[in-house]
Short mmCIF file of C-alpha atoms and ligand atoms in Angstrom, two decimals:
data_model
loop_
_atom_site.label_atom_id
_atom_site.label_comp_id
_atom_site.label_asym_id
_atom_site.label_seq_id
_atom_site.Cartn_x
_atom_site.Cartn_y
_atom_site.Cartn_z
CA UNK A 1 191.43 278.92 239.52
CA UNK A 2 191.47 275.07 239.54
CA UNK A 3 189.65 275.34 242.96
CA UNK A 4 186.94 277.28 241.27
CA UNK A 5 186.76 274.83 238.53
CA UNK A 6 186.33 271.90 240.95
CA UNK A 7 183.51 273.47 242.94
CA UNK A 8 181.70 274.38 239.76
CA UNK A 9 182.03 270.65 238.49
CA UNK A 10 180.96 269.49 241.83
CA UNK A 11 177.97 271.66 241.58
CA UNK A 12 177.21 270.07 238.17
CA UNK A 13 177.56 266.34 239.35
CA UNK A 14 175.25 267.19 242.53
CA UNK A 15 172.64 268.98 240.39
CA UNK A 16 169.73 266.85 240.64
CA UNK A 17 166.00 267.30 240.85
CA UNK A 18 165.14 268.27 244.81
CA UNK A 19 162.80 265.46 246.32
CA UNK A 20 160.70 266.54 249.12
CA UNK A 21 158.96 264.02 251.29
CA UNK A 22 156.05 265.42 253.39
CA UNK A 23 156.23 263.65 256.56
CA UNK A 24 152.72 264.09 257.77
CA UNK A 25 151.18 262.62 254.61
CA UNK A 26 151.30 258.64 254.26
CA UNK A 27 152.92 257.43 251.27
CA UNK A 28 150.36 256.74 248.40
CA UNK A 29 149.50 253.13 247.65
CA UNK A 30 149.31 253.79 243.77
CA UNK A 31 151.05 252.58 240.81
CA UNK A 32 152.58 255.07 238.45
CA UNK A 33 150.14 256.49 236.02
CA UNK A 34 149.99 254.36 232.95
CA UNK A 35 151.35 251.35 234.74
CA UNK A 36 149.65 248.44 236.34
CA UNK A 37 149.84 245.31 238.56
CA UNK A 38 149.03 242.46 236.28
CA UNK A 39 147.16 240.24 238.63
CA UNK A 40 147.05 236.38 238.86
CA UNK A 41 143.52 236.43 237.06
CA UNK A 42 145.07 238.46 234.15
CA UNK A 43 148.14 236.64 234.07
CA UNK A 44 146.37 233.54 233.03
CA UNK A 45 146.09 235.28 229.66
CA UNK A 46 149.84 236.40 229.59
CA UNK A 47 150.86 232.82 230.07
CA UNK A 48 148.47 231.33 227.42
CA UNK A 49 149.69 233.85 225.05
CA UNK A 50 153.33 233.42 225.67
CA UNK A 51 153.08 229.71 225.87
CA UNK A 52 151.60 229.41 222.38
CA UNK A 53 154.07 232.27 220.98
CA UNK A 54 157.02 230.60 222.55
CA UNK A 55 156.31 227.00 221.22
CA UNK A 56 155.72 228.75 217.54
CA UNK A 57 158.79 230.72 217.91
CA UNK A 58 160.90 228.04 218.64
CA UNK A 59 159.33 225.65 215.75
CA UNK A 60 160.49 228.55 213.39
CA UNK A 61 164.07 228.37 214.61
CA UNK A 62 164.01 231.33 216.91
CA UNK A 63 166.15 231.11 220.22
CA UNK A 64 165.30 233.09 223.41
CA UNK A 65 167.26 236.15 224.44
CA UNK A 66 166.63 238.85 227.11
CA UNK A 67 168.48 242.04 226.71
CA UNK A 68 168.68 244.74 229.64
CA UNK A 69 165.70 246.76 230.40
CA UNK A 70 167.84 249.84 230.66
CA UNK A 71 170.27 251.02 227.78
CA UNK A 72 172.13 254.10 226.87
CA UNK A 73 169.88 256.56 225.45
CA UNK A 74 171.83 257.19 222.39
CA UNK A 75 171.18 253.45 221.47
CA UNK A 76 167.36 254.63 220.85
CA UNK A 77 168.25 257.96 219.29
CA UNK A 78 170.31 256.24 216.76
CA UNK A 79 168.41 253.46 215.98
CA UNK A 80 164.50 254.40 216.46
CA UNK A 81 165.35 258.20 215.29
CA UNK A 82 165.77 261.29 216.81
CA UNK A 83 162.77 262.81 215.23
CA UNK A 84 160.41 260.09 216.31
CA UNK A 85 157.44 260.49 218.67
CA UNK A 86 159.16 257.52 220.69
CA UNK A 87 162.56 259.35 221.23
CA UNK A 88 161.43 262.83 221.02
CA UNK A 89 158.55 262.47 223.61
CA UNK A 90 157.90 258.88 224.91
CA UNK A 91 161.24 257.85 226.50
CA UNK A 92 161.94 257.59 230.19
CA UNK A 93 165.40 258.96 230.22
CA UNK A 94 167.44 260.02 233.24
CA UNK A 95 171.12 260.63 234.23
CA UNK A 96 172.41 257.66 236.45
CA UNK A 97 174.69 258.42 239.42
CA UNK A 98 177.77 258.31 237.21
CA UNK A 99 176.29 260.68 234.99
CA UNK A 100 175.28 258.14 232.16
CA UNK A 101 172.21 259.46 230.04
CA UNK A 102 169.97 256.06 230.13
CA UNK A 103 166.55 255.15 229.05
CA UNK A 104 163.95 252.47 229.81
CA UNK A 105 163.55 250.23 226.61
CA UNK A 106 160.82 251.63 224.66
CA UNK A 107 161.03 248.64 222.32
CA UNK A 108 163.46 245.63 221.99
CA UNK A 109 164.96 245.63 218.26
CA UNK A 110 167.56 248.31 218.92
CA UNK A 111 168.60 246.29 221.91
CA UNK A 112 168.78 243.22 220.03
CA UNK A 113 170.78 244.81 217.38
CA UNK A 114 173.31 246.18 220.01
CA UNK A 115 173.53 242.73 221.39
CA UNK A 116 174.37 241.18 218.03
CA UNK A 117 177.29 243.48 217.71
CA UNK A 118 178.54 243.17 221.30
CA UNK A 119 178.19 239.43 221.48
CA UNK A 120 179.94 239.00 218.03
CA UNK A 121 176.76 236.98 216.52
CA UNK A 122 178.33 237.64 213.27
CA UNK A 123 180.36 234.74 213.71
CA UNK A 124 177.22 232.43 214.67
CA UNK A 125 175.48 230.62 212.05
CA UNK A 126 173.51 232.93 209.97
CA UNK A 127 170.83 234.24 209.90
CA UNK A 128 170.62 234.75 213.87
CA UNK A 129 167.08 234.07 214.79
CA UNK A 130 166.12 235.53 218.45
CA UNK A 131 162.65 235.97 220.27
CA UNK A 132 162.08 237.56 223.45
CA UNK A 133 159.33 238.77 225.65
CA UNK A 134 159.33 241.41 228.20
CA UNK A 135 157.99 244.89 229.32
CA UNK A 136 158.62 248.02 227.36
CA UNK A 137 157.99 251.77 228.43
CA UNK A 138 156.71 254.63 226.59
CA UNK A 139 155.43 257.77 228.07
CA UNK A 140 152.23 257.98 226.08
CA UNK A 141 148.91 259.25 226.92
CA UNK A 142 147.34 256.17 228.66
CA UNK A 143 143.98 255.21 227.29
CA UNK A 144 142.62 251.73 226.08
CA UNK A 145 145.43 249.79 224.19
CA UNK A 146 147.97 252.35 225.28
CA UNK A 147 149.90 251.83 228.42
CA UNK A 148 153.13 253.41 229.75
CA UNK A 149 154.48 249.92 230.81
CA UNK A 150 153.51 247.18 228.50
CA UNK A 151 154.46 243.83 227.21
CA UNK A 152 155.91 242.71 223.89
CA UNK A 153 156.56 239.32 222.42
CA UNK A 154 158.74 239.68 219.37
CA UNK A 155 161.26 238.02 217.24
CA UNK A 156 164.23 239.06 215.02
CA UNK A 157 165.89 237.48 212.06
CA UNK A 158 169.22 239.18 211.64
CA UNK A 159 171.41 239.07 208.75
CA UNK A 160 169.30 237.74 205.75
CA UNK A 161 168.10 239.59 202.83
CA UNK A 162 165.69 237.32 201.16
CA UNK A 163 162.14 238.27 200.62
CA UNK A 164 161.05 234.82 201.45
CA UNK A 165 161.89 235.53 205.23
CA UNK A 166 159.87 238.58 205.25
CA UNK A 167 157.03 236.23 204.25
CA UNK A 168 157.84 233.93 206.76
CA UNK A 169 158.11 236.64 209.64
CA UNK A 170 154.41 237.63 208.53
CA UNK A 171 153.28 234.25 208.48
CA UNK A 172 154.63 233.53 211.85
CA UNK A 173 153.03 236.61 213.29
CA UNK A 174 149.58 235.31 211.86
CA UNK A 175 150.29 232.09 213.09
CA UNK A 176 150.65 233.13 216.65
CA UNK A 177 147.17 234.92 216.41
CA UNK A 178 145.58 231.97 215.11
CA UNK A 179 147.06 229.58 217.85
CA UNK A 180 145.60 232.02 220.41
CA UNK A 181 142.30 231.71 218.81
CA UNK A 182 141.83 235.39 217.41
CA UNK A 183 139.80 235.41 214.24
CA UNK A 184 138.91 238.44 211.74
CA UNK A 185 142.50 239.91 211.71
CA UNK A 186 144.14 241.41 208.61
CA UNK A 187 147.56 242.22 207.56
CA UNK A 188 148.29 245.78 206.34
CA UNK A 189 151.52 245.88 204.32
CA UNK A 190 153.60 248.53 202.54
CA UNK A 191 157.07 249.00 201.14
CA UNK A 192 158.81 252.27 202.16
CA UNK A 193 161.77 252.00 199.91
CA UNK A 194 165.71 251.87 200.92
CA UNK A 195 168.43 254.57 200.87
CA UNK A 196 168.40 254.06 197.14
CA UNK A 197 164.91 255.41 196.29
CA UNK A 198 163.43 256.77 199.51
CA UNK A 199 165.37 260.12 199.04
CA UNK A 200 163.59 260.80 195.91
CA UNK A 201 160.29 259.75 197.25
CA UNK A 202 160.66 262.02 200.16
CA UNK A 203 161.33 264.84 198.09
CA UNK A 204 158.26 264.28 196.00
CA UNK A 205 156.38 264.09 199.51
CA UNK A 206 157.63 267.35 200.54
CA UNK A 207 156.87 268.98 197.24
CA UNK A 208 153.35 267.70 197.71
CA UNK A 209 152.94 269.07 201.10
CA UNK A 210 154.91 272.48 200.57
CA UNK A 211 151.92 274.78 199.56
CA UNK A 212 149.78 272.79 202.22
CA UNK A 213 151.46 273.27 205.39
CA UNK A 214 149.12 275.96 206.67
CA UNK A 215 146.36 273.28 206.36
CA UNK A 216 148.08 270.66 208.40
CA UNK A 217 148.24 270.27 212.32
CA UNK A 218 151.15 271.71 214.24
CA UNK A 219 152.75 268.25 214.64
CA UNK A 220 152.75 267.62 210.85
CA UNK A 221 154.46 270.92 210.30
CA UNK A 222 157.18 269.70 212.49
CA UNK A 223 157.27 266.29 210.72
CA UNK A 224 157.35 268.11 207.35
CA UNK A 225 160.66 269.90 208.51
CA UNK A 226 162.24 267.12 210.32
CA UNK A 227 160.77 263.58 209.25
CA UNK A 228 158.43 263.76 206.22
CA UNK A 229 157.67 260.32 205.92
CA UNK A 230 155.84 260.46 209.25
CA UNK A 231 153.34 263.01 207.62
CA UNK A 232 151.39 259.84 206.24
CA UNK A 233 150.98 258.61 209.84
CA UNK A 234 148.86 261.41 211.23
CA UNK A 235 145.32 260.68 212.58
CA UNK A 236 143.96 264.24 212.46
CA UNK A 237 140.71 264.69 210.38
CA UNK A 238 142.31 267.75 208.46
CA UNK A 239 145.73 265.97 207.74
CA UNK A 240 144.10 262.56 206.76
CA UNK A 241 142.33 264.36 203.80
CA UNK A 242 145.77 265.67 202.55
CA UNK A 243 147.36 262.45 203.33
CA UNK A 244 144.76 260.63 200.74
CA UNK A 245 146.08 262.55 198.04
CA UNK A 246 149.68 261.97 198.73
CA UNK A 247 152.25 260.52 196.55
CA UNK A 248 152.54 256.78 197.38
CA UNK A 249 155.86 255.25 198.14
CA UNK A 250 155.16 251.75 196.35
CA UNK A 251 154.77 253.89 192.89
CA UNK A 252 158.45 255.25 193.28
CA UNK A 253 160.36 252.11 194.42
CA UNK A 254 163.82 251.24 192.96
CA UNK A 255 163.52 248.03 190.90
CA UNK A 256 165.18 246.13 193.65
CA UNK A 257 162.60 247.18 196.41
CA UNK A 258 159.99 246.73 193.98
CA UNK A 259 160.79 243.14 193.07
CA UNK A 260 161.38 242.25 196.84
CA UNK A 261 157.85 243.54 197.60
CA UNK A 262 156.29 241.83 194.66
CA UNK A 263 158.02 238.55 195.70
CA UNK A 264 156.63 238.99 199.20
CA UNK A 265 153.09 239.34 198.09
CA UNK A 266 153.53 236.27 195.97
CA UNK A 267 154.34 234.46 199.19
CA UNK A 268 151.52 235.93 201.11
CA UNK A 269 149.15 234.91 198.41
CA UNK A 270 150.61 231.19 198.16
CA UNK A 271 150.14 231.11 201.99
CA UNK A 272 146.60 232.51 201.59
CA UNK A 273 147.06 235.25 204.09
CA UNK A 274 144.56 237.87 204.49
CA UNK A 275 146.62 241.07 203.62
CA UNK A 276 145.74 244.63 202.48
CA UNK A 277 148.14 247.11 200.76
CA UNK A 278 148.13 250.23 202.93
CA UNK A 279 150.43 252.75 201.06
CA UNK A 280 150.35 255.14 203.95
CA UNK A 281 151.60 252.59 206.53
CA UNK A 282 155.07 254.18 207.49
CA UNK A 283 155.45 252.94 211.37
CA UNK A 284 156.70 255.05 213.99
CA UNK A 285 160.28 253.92 214.03
CA UNK A 286 163.02 255.36 211.76
CA UNK A 287 164.98 252.22 211.45
CA UNK A 288 162.59 250.57 208.65
CA UNK A 289 163.72 249.80 205.03
CA UNK A 290 161.48 248.19 202.43
CA UNK A 291 158.72 246.09 204.13
CA UNK A 292 156.69 247.38 207.14
CA UNK A 293 153.43 245.39 208.32
CA UNK A 294 150.90 245.61 211.12
CA UNK A 295 148.38 243.09 212.00
CA UNK A 296 144.89 244.61 213.30
CA UNK A 297 141.47 243.44 213.99
CA UNK A 298 139.24 244.04 211.04
CA UNK A 299 135.96 244.65 213.04
CA UNK A 300 134.81 245.43 216.53
CA UNK A 301 135.86 247.97 219.10
CA UNK A 302 139.49 247.83 218.35
CA UNK A 303 139.35 247.47 214.42
CA UNK A 304 142.19 248.87 212.79
CA UNK A 305 144.51 249.08 216.12
CA UNK A 306 147.79 247.40 215.63
CA UNK A 307 148.17 244.12 217.92
CA UNK A 308 151.35 243.82 216.47
CA UNK A 309 153.84 245.35 213.65
CA UNK A 310 157.33 244.60 212.23
CA UNK A 311 159.26 245.03 209.27
CA UNK A 312 162.71 245.09 207.80
CA UNK A 313 165.40 247.25 209.12
CA UNK A 314 168.47 246.47 206.62
CA UNK A 315 170.48 249.35 207.52
CA UNK A 316 170.19 249.25 211.49
CA UNK A 317 173.21 247.40 212.31
CA UNK A 318 175.41 249.61 210.06
CA UNK A 319 174.26 252.49 211.79
CA UNK A 320 175.13 251.07 215.02
CA UNK A 321 178.71 250.58 213.77
CA UNK A 322 178.45 246.93 212.41
CA UNK A 323 178.64 245.58 208.81
CA UNK A 324 176.02 245.37 206.23
CA UNK A 325 173.40 243.04 207.97
CA UNK A 326 170.14 243.14 206.47
CA UNK A 327 167.63 242.21 209.10
CA UNK A 328 164.11 242.14 210.04
CA UNK A 329 161.44 241.21 212.81
CA UNK A 330 158.14 241.76 214.54
CA UNK A 331 156.65 242.33 217.92
CA UNK A 332 153.28 241.86 219.20
CA UNK A 333 151.74 243.77 222.29
CA UNK A 334 150.38 241.52 224.93
CA UNK A 335 147.88 243.99 226.46
CA UNK A 336 146.28 244.75 223.24
CA UNK A 337 146.38 240.92 222.45
CA UNK A 338 144.46 240.37 225.75
CA UNK A 339 142.05 243.00 225.10
CA UNK A 340 141.14 241.56 221.95
CA UNK A 341 141.08 238.09 223.31
CA UNK A 342 138.50 239.35 225.89
CA UNK A 343 136.48 241.23 223.03
CA UNK A 344 136.22 237.71 220.85
CA UNK A 345 135.28 235.88 224.07
CA UNK A 346 138.51 233.71 223.96
CA UNK A 347 138.64 231.84 227.31
CA UNK A 348 141.79 230.55 228.83
CA UNK A 349 142.36 228.01 231.64
CA UNK A 350 141.26 228.79 234.93
CA UNK A 351 143.80 229.59 237.79
CA UNK A 352 145.32 226.63 239.66
CA UNK A 353 142.38 224.53 241.11
CA UNK A 354 143.38 221.65 243.34
CA UNK A 355 141.76 218.33 242.86
CA UNK A 356 142.63 217.20 246.56
CA UNK A 357 142.94 219.08 249.76
CA UNK A 358 145.39 217.91 252.73
CA UNK A 359 144.21 218.96 256.20
CA UNK A 360 146.04 218.12 259.55
CA UNK A 361 145.62 218.23 263.23
CA UNK A 362 148.29 218.58 265.78
CA UNK A 363 151.94 219.41 265.80
CA UNK A 364 153.33 216.05 264.61
CA UNK A 365 150.62 215.70 262.07
CA UNK A 366 151.55 218.98 260.59
CA UNK A 367 155.36 218.24 260.29
CA UNK A 368 154.45 214.98 258.39
CA UNK A 369 151.99 217.14 256.02
CA UNK A 370 154.74 219.03 254.44
CA UNK A 371 156.45 215.86 253.29
CA UNK A 372 153.02 214.26 252.27
CA UNK A 373 152.22 217.51 250.44
CA UNK A 374 155.42 217.28 248.52
CA UNK A 375 154.91 213.73 247.49
CA UNK A 376 151.70 214.43 246.21
CA UNK A 377 152.62 217.28 244.09
CA UNK A 378 155.65 215.45 242.82
CA UNK A 379 153.17 212.66 241.53
CA UNK A 380 151.16 215.59 239.75
CA UNK A 381 148.24 215.52 242.02
CA UNK A 382 147.11 219.34 242.21
CA UNK A 383 146.95 219.60 246.06
CA UNK A 384 145.59 222.59 248.21
CA UNK A 385 146.36 222.99 251.85
CA UNK A 386 145.71 225.69 254.50
CA UNK A 387 148.40 224.64 256.96
CA UNK A 388 148.00 227.98 258.74
CA UNK A 389 144.51 227.06 260.07
CA UNK A 390 144.07 225.11 263.28
CA UNK A 391 140.79 223.25 263.25
CA UNK A 392 139.83 220.50 260.81
CA UNK A 393 136.53 222.22 260.46
CA UNK A 394 138.06 225.65 259.16
CA UNK A 395 140.19 223.72 256.88
CA UNK A 396 137.42 221.43 255.34
CA UNK A 397 135.65 224.82 254.81
CA UNK A 398 138.50 226.06 252.46
CA UNK A 399 138.31 222.78 251.05
CA UNK A 400 134.74 222.90 250.16
CA UNK A 401 134.93 226.67 248.85
CA UNK A 402 137.73 225.33 246.39
CA UNK A 403 135.43 222.44 245.19
CA UNK A 404 137.74 219.65 245.57
CA UNK A 405 136.70 216.26 245.02
CA UNK A 406 138.74 214.66 247.95
CA UNK A 407 140.21 215.67 251.36
CA UNK A 408 142.88 213.92 253.17
CA UNK A 409 142.70 214.25 257.12
CA UNK A 410 145.89 213.52 259.06
CA UNK A 411 145.64 213.74 262.82
CA UNK A 412 148.01 212.93 265.75
CA UNK A 413 146.47 209.06 265.70
CA UNK A 414 147.06 208.64 261.95
CA UNK A 415 150.27 210.46 262.10
CA UNK A 416 151.59 207.74 264.66
CA UNK A 417 149.99 204.73 262.56
CA UNK A 418 151.13 206.05 259.25
CA UNK A 419 147.67 206.15 257.72
CA UNK A 420 145.51 208.99 256.39
CA UNK A 421 141.79 209.59 255.94
CA UNK A 422 140.44 209.96 252.40
CA UNK A 423 137.12 211.92 252.55
CA UNK A 424 134.81 211.88 249.56
CA UNK A 425 133.67 215.89 249.58
CA UNK A 426 130.55 214.96 247.81
CA UNK A 427 129.27 211.89 249.80
CA UNK A 428 131.21 212.29 253.11
CA UNK A 429 132.46 208.93 252.94
CA UNK A 430 135.47 208.50 254.78
CA UNK A 431 138.20 205.68 254.34
CA UNK A 432 141.57 205.01 256.20
CA UNK A 433 144.47 204.09 253.83
CA UNK A 434 148.18 203.38 254.40
CA UNK A 435 150.18 206.33 254.09
CA UNK A 436 152.46 204.57 251.38
CA UNK A 437 149.65 203.41 249.46
CA UNK A 438 147.64 206.96 249.51
CA UNK A 439 149.07 208.37 246.17
CA UNK A 440 147.95 205.06 244.15
CA UNK A 441 144.56 205.25 245.72
CA UNK A 442 144.07 209.07 245.11
CA UNK A 443 144.82 208.52 241.51
CA UNK A 444 142.60 205.67 241.30
CA UNK A 445 139.68 207.49 242.77
CA UNK A 446 140.20 210.62 240.88
CA UNK A 447 140.11 208.72 237.61
CA UNK A 448 136.72 207.32 238.65
CA UNK A 449 135.23 210.69 239.65
P1 LIG B 501 155.64 249.22 217.67
O1 LIG B 501 154.57 249.14 216.42
O2 LIG B 501 156.14 250.23 218.21
O3 LIG B 501 156.78 248.12 216.87
O4 LIG B 501 155.02 247.98 218.80
C1 LIG B 501 154.60 246.87 218.50
C2 LIG B 501 153.32 246.57 219.32
O5 LIG B 501 153.38 247.00 220.76
C3 LIG B 501 152.08 247.41 218.72
O6 LIG B 501 151.49 246.93 217.60
C4 LIG B 501 151.18 247.47 220.00
O7 LIG B 501 150.48 246.02 220.02
C5 LIG B 501 152.24 247.36 221.13
N1 LIG B 501 152.31 248.54 221.99
C6 LIG B 501 153.20 249.81 221.32
N2 LIG B 501 153.11 250.60 222.14
C7 LIG B 501 151.89 250.28 223.10
C8 LIG B 501 151.69 251.11 224.53
N3 LIG B 501 151.97 252.24 224.45
N4 LIG B 501 150.72 250.36 225.20
C9 LIG B 501 150.31 249.08 224.91
N5 LIG B 501 150.81 248.40 223.60
C10 LIG B 501 151.81 249.04 222.95
C11 LIG B 501 158.09 247.84 217.78
O8 LIG B 501 157.91 248.10 218.76
C12 LIG B 501 159.03 247.35 216.77
N6 LIG B 501 160.34 247.03 217.81
C13 LIG B 501 158.83 246.10 216.18
C14 LIG B 501 159.49 245.36 215.42
C15 LIG B 501 160.36 244.24 215.90
N7 LIG B 501 160.09 245.80 214.27
C16 LIG B 501 161.19 245.06 213.89
N8 LIG B 501 161.45 244.07 214.76
#
């Protein structure tokens, strides 16, 4: 009996998908569908955005955090919501060797809420303000602005209920785009209420939809049964017509949610931020309470596509087993921001371009070159090299291609005499200088060019 049981269990543990490798086929050199390499040319944009976002987040009191890319699947089903597209259809979930049900993070807020509890952040000075930067994974249909691996920059303010923080979170989100140079953006904002007032609103919404279920899409019929708020998020033409006549959450808020929302709008007016009330904005994650918002281009090919979104999630930490911890946050999509930057012709600094090029000839010169190169870079002189090439001619060709102003030539004789030749690449004029004077000499010349 026991033996039978063991055999049965053993079968379960080894029950994994069969992997067959066809030996005669060369492994394909492709990325996984929906995932891409971020090449140096594009990384310039990532760098540009991150640098500005990081500076601003720090100035607003956020400190950097990185949570694991892999978390227990239940973290996301409990927080993002069992009946959301993200959890139902879009997670990369699998069983580990020890049969843990794990998922690649589809977003970062859930992981940060978990980190708040795990690391006893309730004992830190409150509110706890954290920002992050990293890759997220969602199994969506790849298209412009929708990837299966995409990057987010985001920040979360944990444990503060005041409406002024909602306004500050929105202010910072907008400021980041401003610093990047994006124009023509608008903030869409809504309040979806709290556990006090939302059930009543959801009932009204269901009542409204009850005799229309034969006119809505299949997805919406599912939403009607499982997650009625998400009915308002459908992009199908026939559903949009029905959405337009649906009851609106802002008309059914309890007095606390109503006042909270009114205060936020007053702060936004004071800040002169461009916002539009969107009574049908509900967002695709279940943890939100009260405020939800998105920032989108107003015009152009990506008009209406959210570059970033966020809101309040006062119940989330309680759902995960903690105390009452009203919190809020935001994240922006890096790919969509880059796409919009290109659309608005925002340029970013070019890749590293050296000003000086170090060439060398012969074994002892090459040995010395490594130290000279280090000294030049430590003196903040952007230096190029091509140590692997043999002849001075071929090295100077590279220098020419890079468009450097000055080349340094170190041959065997110069290495012995502790001197180096400085060549002006434009005029071809050459001069010998002492090695211990080369940095000062280059700095002087670069200033004058
Ligand atoms: P989200 O709206 O799901 O919110 O994602 C935020 C941003 O990530 C979107 O506005 C979009 O720019 C980008 N994004 C989402 N999915 C994709 C995709 N498949 N491909 C490319 N970019 C994408 C959240 O993730 C929440 N955690 C935001 C938040 C933080 N709420 C409170 N705190």
